[in-house]
């Protein structure tokens, strides 16, 4: 595995692969690898000839009061894990390589970024994501790029950028990888002390409880969300948001009559955690043409 730090080096390495008709898969990350990251690398490895993983803690997607300085960083450990997954190139640039003096462009996706994490963290967050991912696509020019459903809103934002700007890259979404007790893996889980770690399991329990209510045929969004809120209350967690929204547009829904994203964010101990489940509309009742059973 090669570790490359400059844009010209990456371009040259990928150009050689492309000239040899090899397909290129890209996995953008901020490092501190866990099984969630490794699952994306495996998916990329299985489908591409050349696997490129970027490791860049992107400063522009952090707010002034967020954890940019504390974000876990261990490049040597990450490099060893990536190499063990058969990654060909680890791109680990300095911030000045990505944002040189005079950098002035910002990609803003309207609408999708106004809600959920966009509302909680501020517009800069998804602007930072959209801009750095677009740069990575321009540098690596991958055939496919791999993202985790863990960051469901991020996937929607990236897909919209690709569609709106006609970028020639296939976006592949990989399922959420969880700990044995259901906690979604996250680089930020290292911030959890043992009490907070135990408390954090309530996030997935809450989503499961809401999913169970919806699977029993309930379509009223308030009742579905109440089931989740009870689990959070029992664990002493006040969510930053707990919402059910259209799975594609992120518009609000009051009835579960289409595929919807059930998303939660909460501060648990020293960590801000997010998690989500996709809920599908209950199958339409064949005796009810409106499907309003
Ligand atoms: P990050 O390093 O947190 O920016 O994440 C890099 C990529 O890994 C993103 O596409 C994330 O959605 C994905 N990812 C993070 N955690 C998980 C997880 N638990 N399961 C699946 N993918 C994940």
PDB file of C-alpha atoms and ligand atoms in Angstrom:
ATOM      1  CA  UNK A   1       0.000   0.000   0.000  1.00  0.00           C
ATOM      2  CA  UNK A   2       1.292   3.452  -0.886  1.00  0.00           C
ATOM      3  CA  UNK A   3       0.684   6.467   1.339  1.00  0.00           C
ATOM      4  CA  UNK A   4       0.431   9.590  -0.800  1.00  0.00           C
ATOM      5  CA  UNK A   5       0.206  13.147   0.484  1.00  0.00           C
ATOM      6  CA  UNK A   6       0.082  15.369  -2.580  1.00  0.00           C
ATOM      7  CA  UNK A   7      -2.524  15.803  -5.285  1.00  0.00           C
ATOM      8  CA  UNK A   8      -0.067  15.325  -8.201  1.00  0.00           C
ATOM      9  CA  UNK A   9       1.138  12.012  -6.735  1.00  0.00           C
ATOM     10  CA  UNK A  10      -2.424  10.756  -6.388  1.00  0.00           C
ATOM     11  CA  UNK A  11      -3.348  11.864  -9.888  1.00  0.00           C
ATOM     12  CA  UNK A  12      -0.300  10.098 -11.341  1.00  0.00           C
ATOM     13  CA  UNK A  13      -0.991   6.859  -9.482  1.00  0.00           C
ATOM     14  CA  UNK A  14      -4.630   6.762 -10.511  1.00  0.00           C
ATOM     15  CA  UNK A  15      -3.851   7.764 -14.101  1.00  0.00           C
ATOM     16  CA  UNK A  16      -1.551   4.764 -14.472  1.00  0.00           C
ATOM     17  CA  UNK A  17      -4.341   2.485 -13.243  1.00  0.00           C
ATOM     18  CA  UNK A  18      -6.895   4.025 -15.548  1.00  0.00           C
ATOM     19  CA  UNK A  19      -4.576   3.732 -18.573  1.00  0.00           C
ATOM     20  CA  UNK A  20      -4.407   0.021 -17.775  1.00  0.00           C
ATOM     21  CA  UNK A  21      -8.238  -0.072 -17.819  1.00  0.00           C
ATOM     22  CA  UNK A  22      -8.432  -0.728 -14.103  1.00  0.00           C
ATOM     23  CA  UNK A  23     -11.505   0.456 -12.195  1.00  0.00           C
ATOM     24  CA  UNK A  24     -11.016   2.784  -9.237  1.00  0.00           C
ATOM     25  CA  UNK A  25     -12.979   2.689  -5.969  1.00  0.00           C
ATOM     26  CA  UNK A  26     -12.712   5.529  -3.437  1.00  0.00           C
ATOM     27  CA  UNK A  27     -13.546   5.415   0.273  1.00  0.00           C
ATOM     28  CA  UNK A  28     -13.498   8.908   1.833  1.00  0.00           C
ATOM     29  CA  UNK A  29     -12.842   8.856   5.598  1.00  0.00           C
ATOM     30  CA  UNK A  30     -11.626  10.956   8.502  1.00  0.00           C
ATOM     31  CA  UNK A  31      -9.644   8.032   9.941  1.00  0.00           C
ATOM     32  CA  UNK A  32      -9.762   6.397  13.396  1.00  0.00           C
ATOM     33  CA  UNK A  33     -10.847   3.276  11.575  1.00  0.00           C
ATOM     34  CA  UNK A  34     -13.379   0.817  12.965  1.00  0.00           C
ATOM     35  CA  UNK A  35     -15.351  -2.003  11.381  1.00  0.00           C
ATOM     36  CA  UNK A  36     -17.692   0.515   9.718  1.00  0.00           C
ATOM     37  CA  UNK A  37     -14.794   1.975   7.728  1.00  0.00           C
ATOM     38  CA  UNK A  38     -13.376  -1.473   7.053  1.00  0.00           C
ATOM     39  CA  UNK A  39     -16.729  -2.646   5.649  1.00  0.00           C
ATOM     40  CA  UNK A  40     -16.567   0.165   3.066  1.00  0.00           C
ATOM     41  CA  UNK A  41     -12.997  -0.814   2.151  1.00  0.00           C
ATOM     42  CA  UNK A  42     -14.096  -4.447   1.706  1.00  0.00           C
ATOM     43  CA  UNK A  43     -16.979  -3.403  -0.534  1.00  0.00           C
ATOM     44  CA  UNK A  44     -14.604  -1.254  -2.594  1.00  0.00           C
ATOM     45  CA  UNK A  45     -12.016  -4.050  -2.717  1.00  0.00           C
ATOM     46  CA  UNK A  46     -14.591  -6.565  -3.956  1.00  0.00           C
ATOM     47  CA  UNK A  47     -15.751  -4.308  -6.803  1.00  0.00           C
ATOM     48  CA  UNK A  48     -12.679  -2.321  -7.931  1.00  0.00           C
ATOM     49  CA  UNK A  49      -9.209  -2.996  -9.298  1.00  0.00           C
ATOM     50  CA  UNK A  50      -7.611  -0.080  -7.483  1.00  0.00           C
ATOM     51  CA  UNK A  51      -8.845   0.871  -3.999  1.00  0.00           C
ATOM     52  CA  UNK A  52      -8.090   4.391  -2.786  1.00  0.00           C
ATOM     53  CA  UNK A  53      -8.910   5.413   0.789  1.00  0.00           C
ATOM     54  CA  UNK A  54      -8.653   9.056   1.793  1.00  0.00           C
ATOM     55  CA  UNK A  55      -7.809   9.931   5.380  1.00  0.00           C
ATOM     56  CA  UNK A  56      -8.459  13.591   5.978  1.00  0.00           C
ATOM     57  CA  UNK A  57      -9.968  15.199   9.055  1.00  0.00           C
ATOM     58  CA  UNK A  58     -11.694  17.919   7.087  1.00  0.00           C
ATOM     59  CA  UNK A  59     -11.561  21.142   9.126  1.00  0.00           C
ATOM     60  CA  UNK A  60     -14.304  22.909   7.187  1.00  0.00           C
ATOM     61  CA  UNK A  61     -17.022  20.487   8.273  1.00  0.00           C
ATOM     62  CA  UNK A  62     -16.410  21.166  11.975  1.00  0.00           C
ATOM     63  CA  UNK A  63     -18.019  24.054  13.815  1.00  0.00           C
ATOM     64  CA  UNK A  64     -16.046  26.394  16.062  1.00  0.00           C
ATOM     65  CA  UNK A  65     -17.307  24.612  19.187  1.00  0.00           C
ATOM     66  CA  UNK A  66     -16.932  21.093  17.836  1.00  0.00           C
ATOM     67  CA  UNK A  67     -14.241  18.462  18.316  1.00  0.00           C
ATOM     68  CA  UNK A  68     -11.776  19.177  15.472  1.00  0.00           C
ATOM     69  CA  UNK A  69      -8.825  19.428  17.878  1.00  0.00           C
ATOM     70  CA  UNK A  70      -9.803  16.356  19.886  1.00  0.00           C
ATOM     71  CA  UNK A  71     -10.826  14.175  16.933  1.00  0.00           C
ATOM     72  CA  UNK A  72      -8.986  10.828  17.284  1.00  0.00           C
ATOM     73  CA  UNK A  73      -5.980  10.576  14.948  1.00  0.00           C
ATOM     74  CA  UNK A  74      -3.635   7.598  14.559  1.00  0.00           C
ATOM     75  CA  UNK A  75      -2.337   7.386  11.019  1.00  0.00           C
ATOM     76  CA  UNK A  76       0.032   4.467  11.672  1.00  0.00           C
ATOM     77  CA  UNK A  77      -2.765   2.308  13.078  1.00  0.00           C
ATOM     78  CA  UNK A  78      -5.116   3.337  10.265  1.00  0.00           C
ATOM     79  CA  UNK A  79      -2.492   2.574   7.627  1.00  0.00           C
ATOM     80  CA  UNK A  80      -1.948  -0.911   9.052  1.00  0.00           C
ATOM     81  CA  UNK A  81      -5.701  -1.614   9.086  1.00  0.00           C
ATOM     82  CA  UNK A  82      -6.157  -0.327   5.536  1.00  0.00           C
ATOM     83  CA  UNK A  83      -3.218  -2.368   4.292  1.00  0.00           C
ATOM     84  CA  UNK A  84      -4.695  -5.494   5.893  1.00  0.00           C
ATOM     85  CA  UNK A  85      -7.884  -4.877   3.872  1.00  0.00           C
ATOM     86  CA  UNK A  86      -5.904  -4.805   0.644  1.00  0.00           C
ATOM     87  CA  UNK A  87      -6.182  -1.058   0.092  1.00  0.00           C
ATOM     88  CA  UNK A  88      -3.788   0.089  -2.649  1.00  0.00           C
ATOM     89  CA  UNK A  89      -3.440   3.794  -1.894  1.00  0.00           C
ATOM     90  CA  UNK A  90      -3.995   5.754   1.297  1.00  0.00           C
ATOM     91  CA  UNK A  91      -4.322   9.465   0.544  1.00  0.00           C
ATOM     92  CA  UNK A  92      -3.325  11.400   3.665  1.00  0.00           C
ATOM     93  CA  UNK A  93      -2.899  15.064   2.713  1.00  0.00           C
ATOM     94  CA  UNK A  94      -2.173  18.038   4.950  1.00  0.00           C
ATOM     95  CA  UNK A  95      -4.962  20.598   5.230  1.00  0.00           C
ATOM     96  CA  UNK A  96      -2.836  23.036   3.202  1.00  0.00           C
ATOM     97  CA  UNK A  97      -2.770  20.569   0.285  1.00  0.00           C
ATOM     98  CA  UNK A  98      -6.563  20.478   0.156  1.00  0.00           C
ATOM     99  CA  UNK A  99      -7.150  24.144   1.055  1.00  0.00           C
ATOM    100  CA  UNK A 100      -4.185  26.128  -0.305  1.00  0.00           C
ATOM    101  CA  UNK A 101      -3.890  29.860   0.204  1.00  0.00           C
ATOM    102  CA  UNK A 102      -6.688  31.594  -1.691  1.00  0.00           C
ATOM    103  CA  UNK A 103      -9.121  28.673  -1.692  1.00  0.00           C
ATOM    104  CA  UNK A 104     -12.528  30.305  -2.231  1.00  0.00           C
ATOM    105  CA  UNK A 105     -15.080  27.775  -3.467  1.00  0.00           C
ATOM    106  CA  UNK A 106     -17.975  26.396  -1.463  1.00  0.00           C
ATOM    107  CA  UNK A 107     -20.516  23.810  -2.558  1.00  0.00           C
ATOM    108  CA  UNK A 108     -23.883  24.319  -0.911  1.00  0.00           C
ATOM    109  CA  UNK A 109     -26.771  21.902  -1.437  1.00  0.00           C
ATOM    110  CA  UNK A 110     -29.986  23.794  -0.718  1.00  0.00           C
ATOM    111  CA  UNK A 111     -32.901  22.246   1.127  1.00  0.00           C
ATOM    112  CA  UNK A 112     -31.468  18.862   2.103  1.00  0.00           C
ATOM    113  CA  UNK A 113     -28.933  20.563   4.353  1.00  0.00           C
ATOM    114  CA  UNK A 114     -31.392  22.764   6.258  1.00  0.00           C
ATOM    115  CA  UNK A 115     -32.687  19.961   8.483  1.00  0.00           C
ATOM    116  CA  UNK A 116     -31.439  17.308  10.927  1.00  0.00           C
ATOM    117  CA  UNK A 117     -27.641  17.614  11.210  1.00  0.00           C
ATOM    118  CA  UNK A 118     -27.684  20.676   8.960  1.00  0.00           C
ATOM    119  CA  UNK A 119     -29.969  22.437  11.414  1.00  0.00           C
ATOM    120  CA  UNK A 120     -28.103  21.177  14.490  1.00  0.00           C
ATOM    121  CA  UNK A 121     -24.547  21.713  13.325  1.00  0.00           C
ATOM    122  CA  UNK A 122     -25.138  24.609  10.923  1.00  0.00           C
ATOM    123  CA  UNK A 123     -24.964  24.912   7.128  1.00  0.00           C
ATOM    124  CA  UNK A 124     -21.154  24.926   7.164  1.00  0.00           C
ATOM    125  CA  UNK A 125     -21.150  21.233   8.055  1.00  0.00           C
ATOM    126  CA  UNK A 126     -22.624  19.866   4.844  1.00  0.00           C
ATOM    127  CA  UNK A 127     -21.005  22.630   2.798  1.00  0.00           C
ATOM    128  CA  UNK A 128     -17.685  21.331   4.118  1.00  0.00           C
ATOM    129  CA  UNK A 129     -18.645  17.742   3.323  1.00  0.00           C
ATOM    130  CA  UNK A 130     -19.945  18.531  -0.173  1.00  0.00           C
ATOM    131  CA  UNK A 131     -16.910  20.629  -1.033  1.00  0.00           C
ATOM    132  CA  UNK A 132     -14.274  18.184   0.182  1.00  0.00           C
ATOM    133  CA  UNK A 133     -16.006  15.160  -1.368  1.00  0.00           C
ATOM    134  CA  UNK A 134     -16.272  16.988  -4.702  1.00  0.00           C
ATOM    135  CA  UNK A 135     -12.553  17.802  -4.486  1.00  0.00           C
ATOM    136  CA  UNK A 136     -11.732  14.173  -3.718  1.00  0.00           C
ATOM    137  CA  UNK A 137     -13.782  13.103  -6.738  1.00  0.00           C
ATOM    138  CA  UNK A 138     -11.846  15.610  -8.853  1.00  0.00           C
ATOM    139  CA  UNK A 139      -8.485  14.408  -7.551  1.00  0.00           C
ATOM    140  CA  UNK A 140      -9.100  10.639  -7.677  1.00  0.00           C
ATOM    141  CA  UNK A 141     -11.781  10.497 -10.406  1.00  0.00           C
ATOM    142  CA  UNK A 142     -13.130   7.195  -9.055  1.00  0.00           C
ATOM    143  CA  UNK A 143     -15.589   4.980 -10.897  1.00  0.00           C
ATOM    144  CA  UNK A 144     -17.385   4.398  -7.601  1.00  0.00           C
ATOM    145  CA  UNK A 145     -17.274   5.925  -4.129  1.00  0.00           C
ATOM    146  CA  UNK A 146     -18.378   4.163  -0.954  1.00  0.00           C
ATOM    147  CA  UNK A 147     -20.287   5.784   1.908  1.00  0.00           C
ATOM    148  CA  UNK A 148     -21.956   4.478   5.067  1.00  0.00           C
ATOM    149  CA  UNK A 149     -25.692   4.648   5.736  1.00  0.00           C
ATOM    150  CA  UNK A 150     -24.621   5.646   9.269  1.00  0.00           C
ATOM    151  CA  UNK A 151     -24.378   9.185   7.869  1.00  0.00           C
ATOM    152  CA  UNK A 152     -27.647   8.952   5.963  1.00  0.00           C
ATOM    153  CA  UNK A 153     -28.026  12.670   5.332  1.00  0.00           C
ATOM    154  CA  UNK A 154     -24.443  12.867   4.072  1.00  0.00           C
ATOM    155  CA  UNK A 155     -25.210  10.168   1.488  1.00  0.00           C
ATOM    156  CA  UNK A 156     -28.259  12.106   0.285  1.00  0.00           C
ATOM    157  CA  UNK A 157     -26.214  15.308   0.029  1.00  0.00           C
ATOM    158  CA  UNK A 158     -23.401  13.587  -1.880  1.00  0.00           C
ATOM    159  CA  UNK A 159     -25.870  11.889  -4.249  1.00  0.00           C
ATOM    160  CA  UNK A 160     -27.482  15.270  -4.936  1.00  0.00           C
ATOM    161  CA  UNK A 161     -24.114  16.907  -5.697  1.00  0.00           C
ATOM    162  CA  UNK A 162     -23.290  14.075  -8.092  1.00  0.00           C
ATOM    163  CA  UNK A 163     -26.631  14.419  -9.828  1.00  0.00           C
ATOM    164  CA  UNK A 164     -26.717  18.213  -9.976  1.00  0.00           C
ATOM    165  CA  UNK A 165     -23.111  18.614 -11.135  1.00  0.00           C
ATOM    166  CA  UNK A 166     -23.184  15.570 -13.465  1.00  0.00           C
ATOM    167  CA  UNK A 167     -20.197  14.008 -11.759  1.00  0.00           C
ATOM    168  CA  UNK A 168     -19.276  10.697 -13.347  1.00  0.00           C
ATOM    169  CA  UNK A 169     -19.107   8.585 -10.186  1.00  0.00           C
ATOM    170  CA  UNK A 170     -21.353   5.816  -8.852  1.00  0.00           C
ATOM    171  CA  UNK A 171     -22.280   6.255  -5.193  1.00  0.00           C
ATOM    172  CA  UNK A 172     -22.513   3.026  -3.213  1.00  0.00           C
ATOM    173  CA  UNK A 173     -24.177   3.069   0.210  1.00  0.00           C
ATOM    174  CA  UNK A 174     -23.112   0.403   2.716  1.00  0.00           C
ATOM    175  CA  UNK A 175     -25.164  -0.718   5.755  1.00  0.00           C
ATOM    176  CA  UNK A 176     -24.556   0.536   9.292  1.00  0.00           C
ATOM    177  CA  UNK A 177     -22.095  -1.641  11.213  1.00  0.00           C
ATOM    178  CA  UNK A 178     -22.987  -1.989  14.900  1.00  0.00           C
ATOM    179  CA  UNK A 179     -21.357  -3.233  18.080  1.00  0.00           C
ATOM    180  CA  UNK A 180     -22.790  -6.477  19.487  1.00  0.00           C
ATOM    181  CA  UNK A 181     -25.155  -4.463  21.726  1.00  0.00           C
ATOM    182  CA  UNK A 182     -26.458  -2.417  18.800  1.00  0.00           C
ATOM    183  CA  UNK A 183     -24.473   0.812  19.239  1.00  0.00           C
ATOM    184  CA  UNK A 184     -23.578   2.131  15.787  1.00  0.00           C
ATOM    185  CA  UNK A 185     -19.806   2.160  15.370  1.00  0.00           C
ATOM    186  CA  UNK A 186     -18.342   5.640  15.290  1.00  0.00           C
ATOM    187  CA  UNK A 187     -14.906   7.149  15.680  1.00  0.00           C
ATOM    188  CA  UNK A 188     -16.492   9.329  18.369  1.00  0.00           C
ATOM    189  CA  UNK A 189     -17.412   6.326  20.543  1.00  0.00           C
ATOM    190  CA  UNK A 190     -13.910   6.623  22.060  1.00  0.00           C
ATOM    191  CA  UNK A 191     -15.183   9.722  23.888  1.00  0.00           C
ATOM    192  CA  UNK A 192     -17.663   7.568  25.882  1.00  0.00           C
ATOM    193  CA  UNK A 193     -16.751   6.620  29.472  1.00  0.00           C
ATOM    194  CA  UNK A 194     -18.223   3.299  30.679  1.00  0.00           C
ATOM    195  CA  UNK A 195     -21.447   4.888  31.979  1.00  0.00           C
ATOM    196  CA  UNK A 196     -22.010   6.880  28.795  1.00  0.00           C
ATOM    197  CA  UNK A 197     -21.120   3.821  26.713  1.00  0.00           C
ATOM    198  CA  UNK A 198     -23.920   1.888  28.438  1.00  0.00           C
ATOM    199  CA  UNK A 199     -26.320   4.823  28.109  1.00  0.00           C
ATOM    200  CA  UNK A 200     -25.547   5.135  24.388  1.00  0.00           C
ATOM    201  CA  UNK A 201     -27.131   1.756  23.628  1.00  0.00           C
ATOM    202  CA  UNK A 202     -30.502   3.479  24.126  1.00  0.00           C
ATOM    203  CA  UNK A 203     -30.173   5.203  20.735  1.00  0.00           C
ATOM    204  CA  UNK A 204     -30.480   2.007  18.736  1.00  0.00           C
ATOM    205  CA  UNK A 205     -33.035   0.617  21.223  1.00  0.00           C
ATOM    206  CA  UNK A 206     -35.153   3.705  20.623  1.00  0.00           C
ATOM    207  CA  UNK A 207     -34.938   3.300  16.852  1.00  0.00           C
ATOM    208  CA  UNK A 208     -35.758  -0.408  17.182  1.00  0.00           C
ATOM    209  CA  UNK A 209     -38.792   0.391  19.342  1.00  0.00           C
ATOM    210  CA  UNK A 210     -40.114   2.854  16.772  1.00  0.00           C
ATOM    211  CA  UNK A 211     -39.439   0.400  13.957  1.00  0.00           C
ATOM    212  CA  UNK A 212     -41.373  -2.298  15.839  1.00  0.00           C
ATOM    213  CA  UNK A 213     -44.348   0.033  16.235  1.00  0.00           C
ATOM    214  CA  UNK A 214     -44.275   0.883  12.529  1.00  0.00           C
ATOM    215  CA  UNK A 215     -43.954  -2.796  11.602  1.00  0.00           C
ATOM    216  CA  UNK A 216     -47.095  -3.527  13.612  1.00  0.00           C
ATOM    217  CA  UNK A 217     -48.930  -1.294  11.111  1.00  0.00           C
ATOM    218  CA  UNK A 218     -48.870   2.076  12.898  1.00  0.00           C
ATOM    219  CA  UNK A 219     -48.633   4.942  10.435  1.00  0.00           C
ATOM    220  CA  UNK A 220     -49.046   7.928  12.712  1.00  0.00           C
ATOM    221  CA  UNK A 221     -45.631   9.520  12.976  1.00  0.00           C
ATOM    222  CA  UNK A 222     -46.202  10.976  16.464  1.00  0.00           C
ATOM    223  CA  UNK A 223     -47.053   7.531  17.821  1.00  0.00           C
ATOM    224  CA  UNK A 224     -44.050   5.971  16.097  1.00  0.00           C
ATOM    225  CA  UNK A 225     -41.751   8.669  17.506  1.00  0.00           C
ATOM    226  CA  UNK A 226     -43.282   8.336  20.996  1.00  0.00           C
ATOM    227  CA  UNK A 227     -42.073   4.757  21.190  1.00  0.00           C
ATOM    228  CA  UNK A 228     -38.534   5.934  20.493  1.00  0.00           C
ATOM    229  CA  UNK A 229     -38.779   8.885  22.857  1.00  0.00           C
ATOM    230  CA  UNK A 230     -39.830   6.606  25.732  1.00  0.00           C
ATOM    231  CA  UNK A 231     -36.629   4.561  25.351  1.00  0.00           C
ATOM    232  CA  UNK A 232     -34.529   7.723  25.297  1.00  0.00           C
ATOM    233  CA  UNK A 233     -36.365   9.126  28.338  1.00  0.00           C
ATOM    234  CA  UNK A 234     -35.796   5.878  30.245  1.00  0.00           C
ATOM    235  CA  UNK A 235     -32.075   6.189  29.544  1.00  0.00           C
ATOM    236  CA  UNK A 236     -32.007   9.862  30.545  1.00  0.00           C
ATOM    237  CA  UNK A 237     -31.200  11.031  27.019  1.00  0.00           C
ATOM    238  CA  UNK A 238     -32.654  14.246  25.618  1.00  0.00           C
ATOM    239  CA  UNK A 239     -32.198  14.059  21.860  1.00  0.00           C
ATOM    240  CA  UNK A 240     -30.950  17.008  19.849  1.00  0.00           C
ATOM    241  CA  UNK A 241     -33.405  15.746  17.266  1.00  0.00           C
ATOM    242  CA  UNK A 242     -35.553  12.659  16.801  1.00  0.00           C
ATOM    243  CA  UNK A 243     -37.391  12.858  13.518  1.00  0.00           C
ATOM    244  CA  UNK A 244     -39.007  10.839  10.796  1.00  0.00           C
ATOM    245  CA  UNK A 245     -38.564  12.338   7.344  1.00  0.00           C
ATOM    246  CA  UNK A 246     -38.997  11.323   3.715  1.00  0.00           C
ATOM    247  CA  UNK A 247     -36.058   9.037   2.926  1.00  0.00           C
ATOM    248  CA  UNK A 248     -35.157  10.889  -0.283  1.00  0.00           C
ATOM    249  CA  UNK A 249     -36.154  14.532   0.150  1.00  0.00           C
ATOM    250  CA  UNK A 250     -35.950  14.785   3.969  1.00  0.00           C
ATOM    251  CA  UNK A 251     -39.276  16.632   3.934  1.00  0.00           C
ATOM    252  CA  UNK A 252     -41.360  16.129   7.072  1.00  0.00           C
ATOM    253  CA  UNK A 253     -43.957  13.370   7.036  1.00  0.00           C
ATOM    254  CA  UNK A 254     -46.947  13.031   9.353  1.00  0.00           C
ATOM    255  CA  UNK A 255     -48.020   9.597   8.093  1.00  0.00           C
ATOM    256  CA  UNK A 256     -45.683   6.719   7.329  1.00  0.00           C
ATOM    257  CA  UNK A 257     -46.974   6.266   3.790  1.00  0.00           C
ATOM    258  CA  UNK A 258     -43.603   6.129   2.038  1.00  0.00           C
ATOM    259  CA  UNK A 259     -40.036   5.101   2.854  1.00  0.00           C
ATOM    260  CA  UNK A 260     -38.830   7.279   5.661  1.00  0.00           C
ATOM    261  CA  UNK A 261     -35.649   7.981   7.559  1.00  0.00           C
ATOM    262  CA  UNK A 262     -35.910   7.767  11.324  1.00  0.00           C
ATOM    263  CA  UNK A 263     -32.948   9.783  12.560  1.00  0.00           C
ATOM    264  CA  UNK A 264     -31.654  10.664  15.999  1.00  0.00           C
ATOM    265  CA  UNK A 265     -28.820  12.810  17.330  1.00  0.00           C
ATOM    266  CA  UNK A 266     -27.944  13.170  20.993  1.00  0.00           C
ATOM    267  CA  UNK A 267     -25.159  14.207  23.299  1.00  0.00           C
ATOM    268  CA  UNK A 268     -24.274  11.196  25.425  1.00  0.00           C
ATOM    269  CA  UNK A 269     -21.478  11.812  27.918  1.00  0.00           C
ATOM    270  CA  UNK A 270     -18.734  13.628  26.003  1.00  0.00           C
ATOM    271  CA  UNK A 271     -19.861  12.453  22.565  1.00  0.00           C
ATOM    272  CA  UNK A 272     -22.381  13.720  20.073  1.00  0.00           C
ATOM    273  CA  UNK A 273     -23.800  10.592  18.456  1.00  0.00           C
ATOM    274  CA  UNK A 274     -26.090  10.038  15.482  1.00  0.00           C
ATOM    275  CA  UNK A 275     -27.965   6.947  14.352  1.00  0.00           C
ATOM    276  CA  UNK A 276     -30.815   6.081  12.014  1.00  0.00           C
ATOM    277  CA  UNK A 277     -33.087   3.378  10.677  1.00  0.00           C
ATOM    278  CA  UNK A 278     -34.907   3.309   7.360  1.00  0.00           C
ATOM    279  CA  UNK A 279     -38.601   2.557   7.824  1.00  0.00           C
ATOM    280  CA  UNK A 280     -40.699   1.400   4.939  1.00  0.00           C
ATOM    281  CA  UNK A 281     -44.393   2.133   4.609  1.00  0.00           C
ATOM    282  CA  UNK A 282     -46.523  -0.819   5.730  1.00  0.00           C
ATOM    283  CA  UNK A 283     -47.717  -2.832   2.741  1.00  0.00           C
ATOM    284  CA  UNK A 284     -50.934  -1.375   1.351  1.00  0.00           C
ATOM    285  CA  UNK A 285     -54.111  -3.151   2.408  1.00  0.00           C
ATOM    286  CA  UNK A 286     -55.452  -4.683  -0.838  1.00  0.00           C
ATOM    287  CA  UNK A 287     -59.041  -3.957   0.266  1.00  0.00           C
ATOM    288  CA  UNK A 288     -58.208  -0.281   0.728  1.00  0.00           C
ATOM    289  CA  UNK A 289     -57.302   1.440  -2.550  1.00  0.00           C
ATOM    290  CA  UNK A 290     -55.858   4.458  -0.680  1.00  0.00           C
ATOM    291  CA  UNK A 291     -53.589   2.129   1.272  1.00  0.00           C
ATOM    292  CA  UNK A 292     -54.808   3.903   4.385  1.00  0.00           C
ATOM    293  CA  UNK A 293     -55.363   0.861   6.582  1.00  0.00           C
TER     294      UNK A 293
HETATM  295  P1  LIG B   1     -15.957   9.168   8.943  1.00  0.00           P
HETATM  296  O1  LIG B   1     -14.536   8.740   9.048  1.00  0.00           O
HETATM  297  O2  LIG B   1     -16.695   9.165  10.248  1.00  0.00           O
HETATM  298  O3  LIG B   1     -16.127  10.440   8.145  1.00  0.00           O
HETATM  299  O4  LIG B   1     -16.684   8.048   8.098  1.00  0.00           O
HETATM  300  C1  LIG B   1     -16.174   7.654   6.834  1.00  0.00           C
HETATM  301  C2  LIG B   1     -17.214   6.804   6.161  1.00  0.00           C
HETATM  302  O5  LIG B   1     -17.478   5.655   6.968  1.00  0.00           O
HETATM  303  C3  LIG B   1     -18.557   7.513   5.987  1.00  0.00           C
HETATM  304  O6  LIG B   1     -19.098   7.193   4.701  1.00  0.00           O
HETATM  305  C4  LIG B   1     -19.378   6.944   7.101  1.00  0.00           C
HETATM  306  O7  LIG B   1     -20.775   6.951   6.833  1.00  0.00           O
HETATM  307  C5  LIG B   1     -18.863   5.541   7.168  1.00  0.00           C
HETATM  308  N1  LIG B   1     -19.165   4.953   8.480  1.00  0.00           N
HETATM  309  C6  LIG B   1     -18.894   5.491   9.697  1.00  0.00           C
HETATM  310  N2  LIG B   1     -19.390   4.700  10.675  1.00  0.00           N
HETATM  311  C7  LIG B   1     -20.001   3.664  10.057  1.00  0.00           C
HETATM  312  C8  LIG B   1     -20.720   2.523  10.520  1.00  0.00           C
HETATM  313  N3  LIG B   1     -20.917   2.285  11.813  1.00  0.00           N
HETATM  314  N4  LIG B   1     -21.209   1.669   9.596  1.00  0.00           N
HETATM  315  C9  LIG B   1     -21.035   1.908   8.258  1.00  0.00           C
HETATM  316  N5  LIG B   1     -20.361   2.953   7.763  1.00  0.00           N
HETATM  317  C10 LIG B   1     -19.861   3.834   8.650  1.00  0.00           C
END
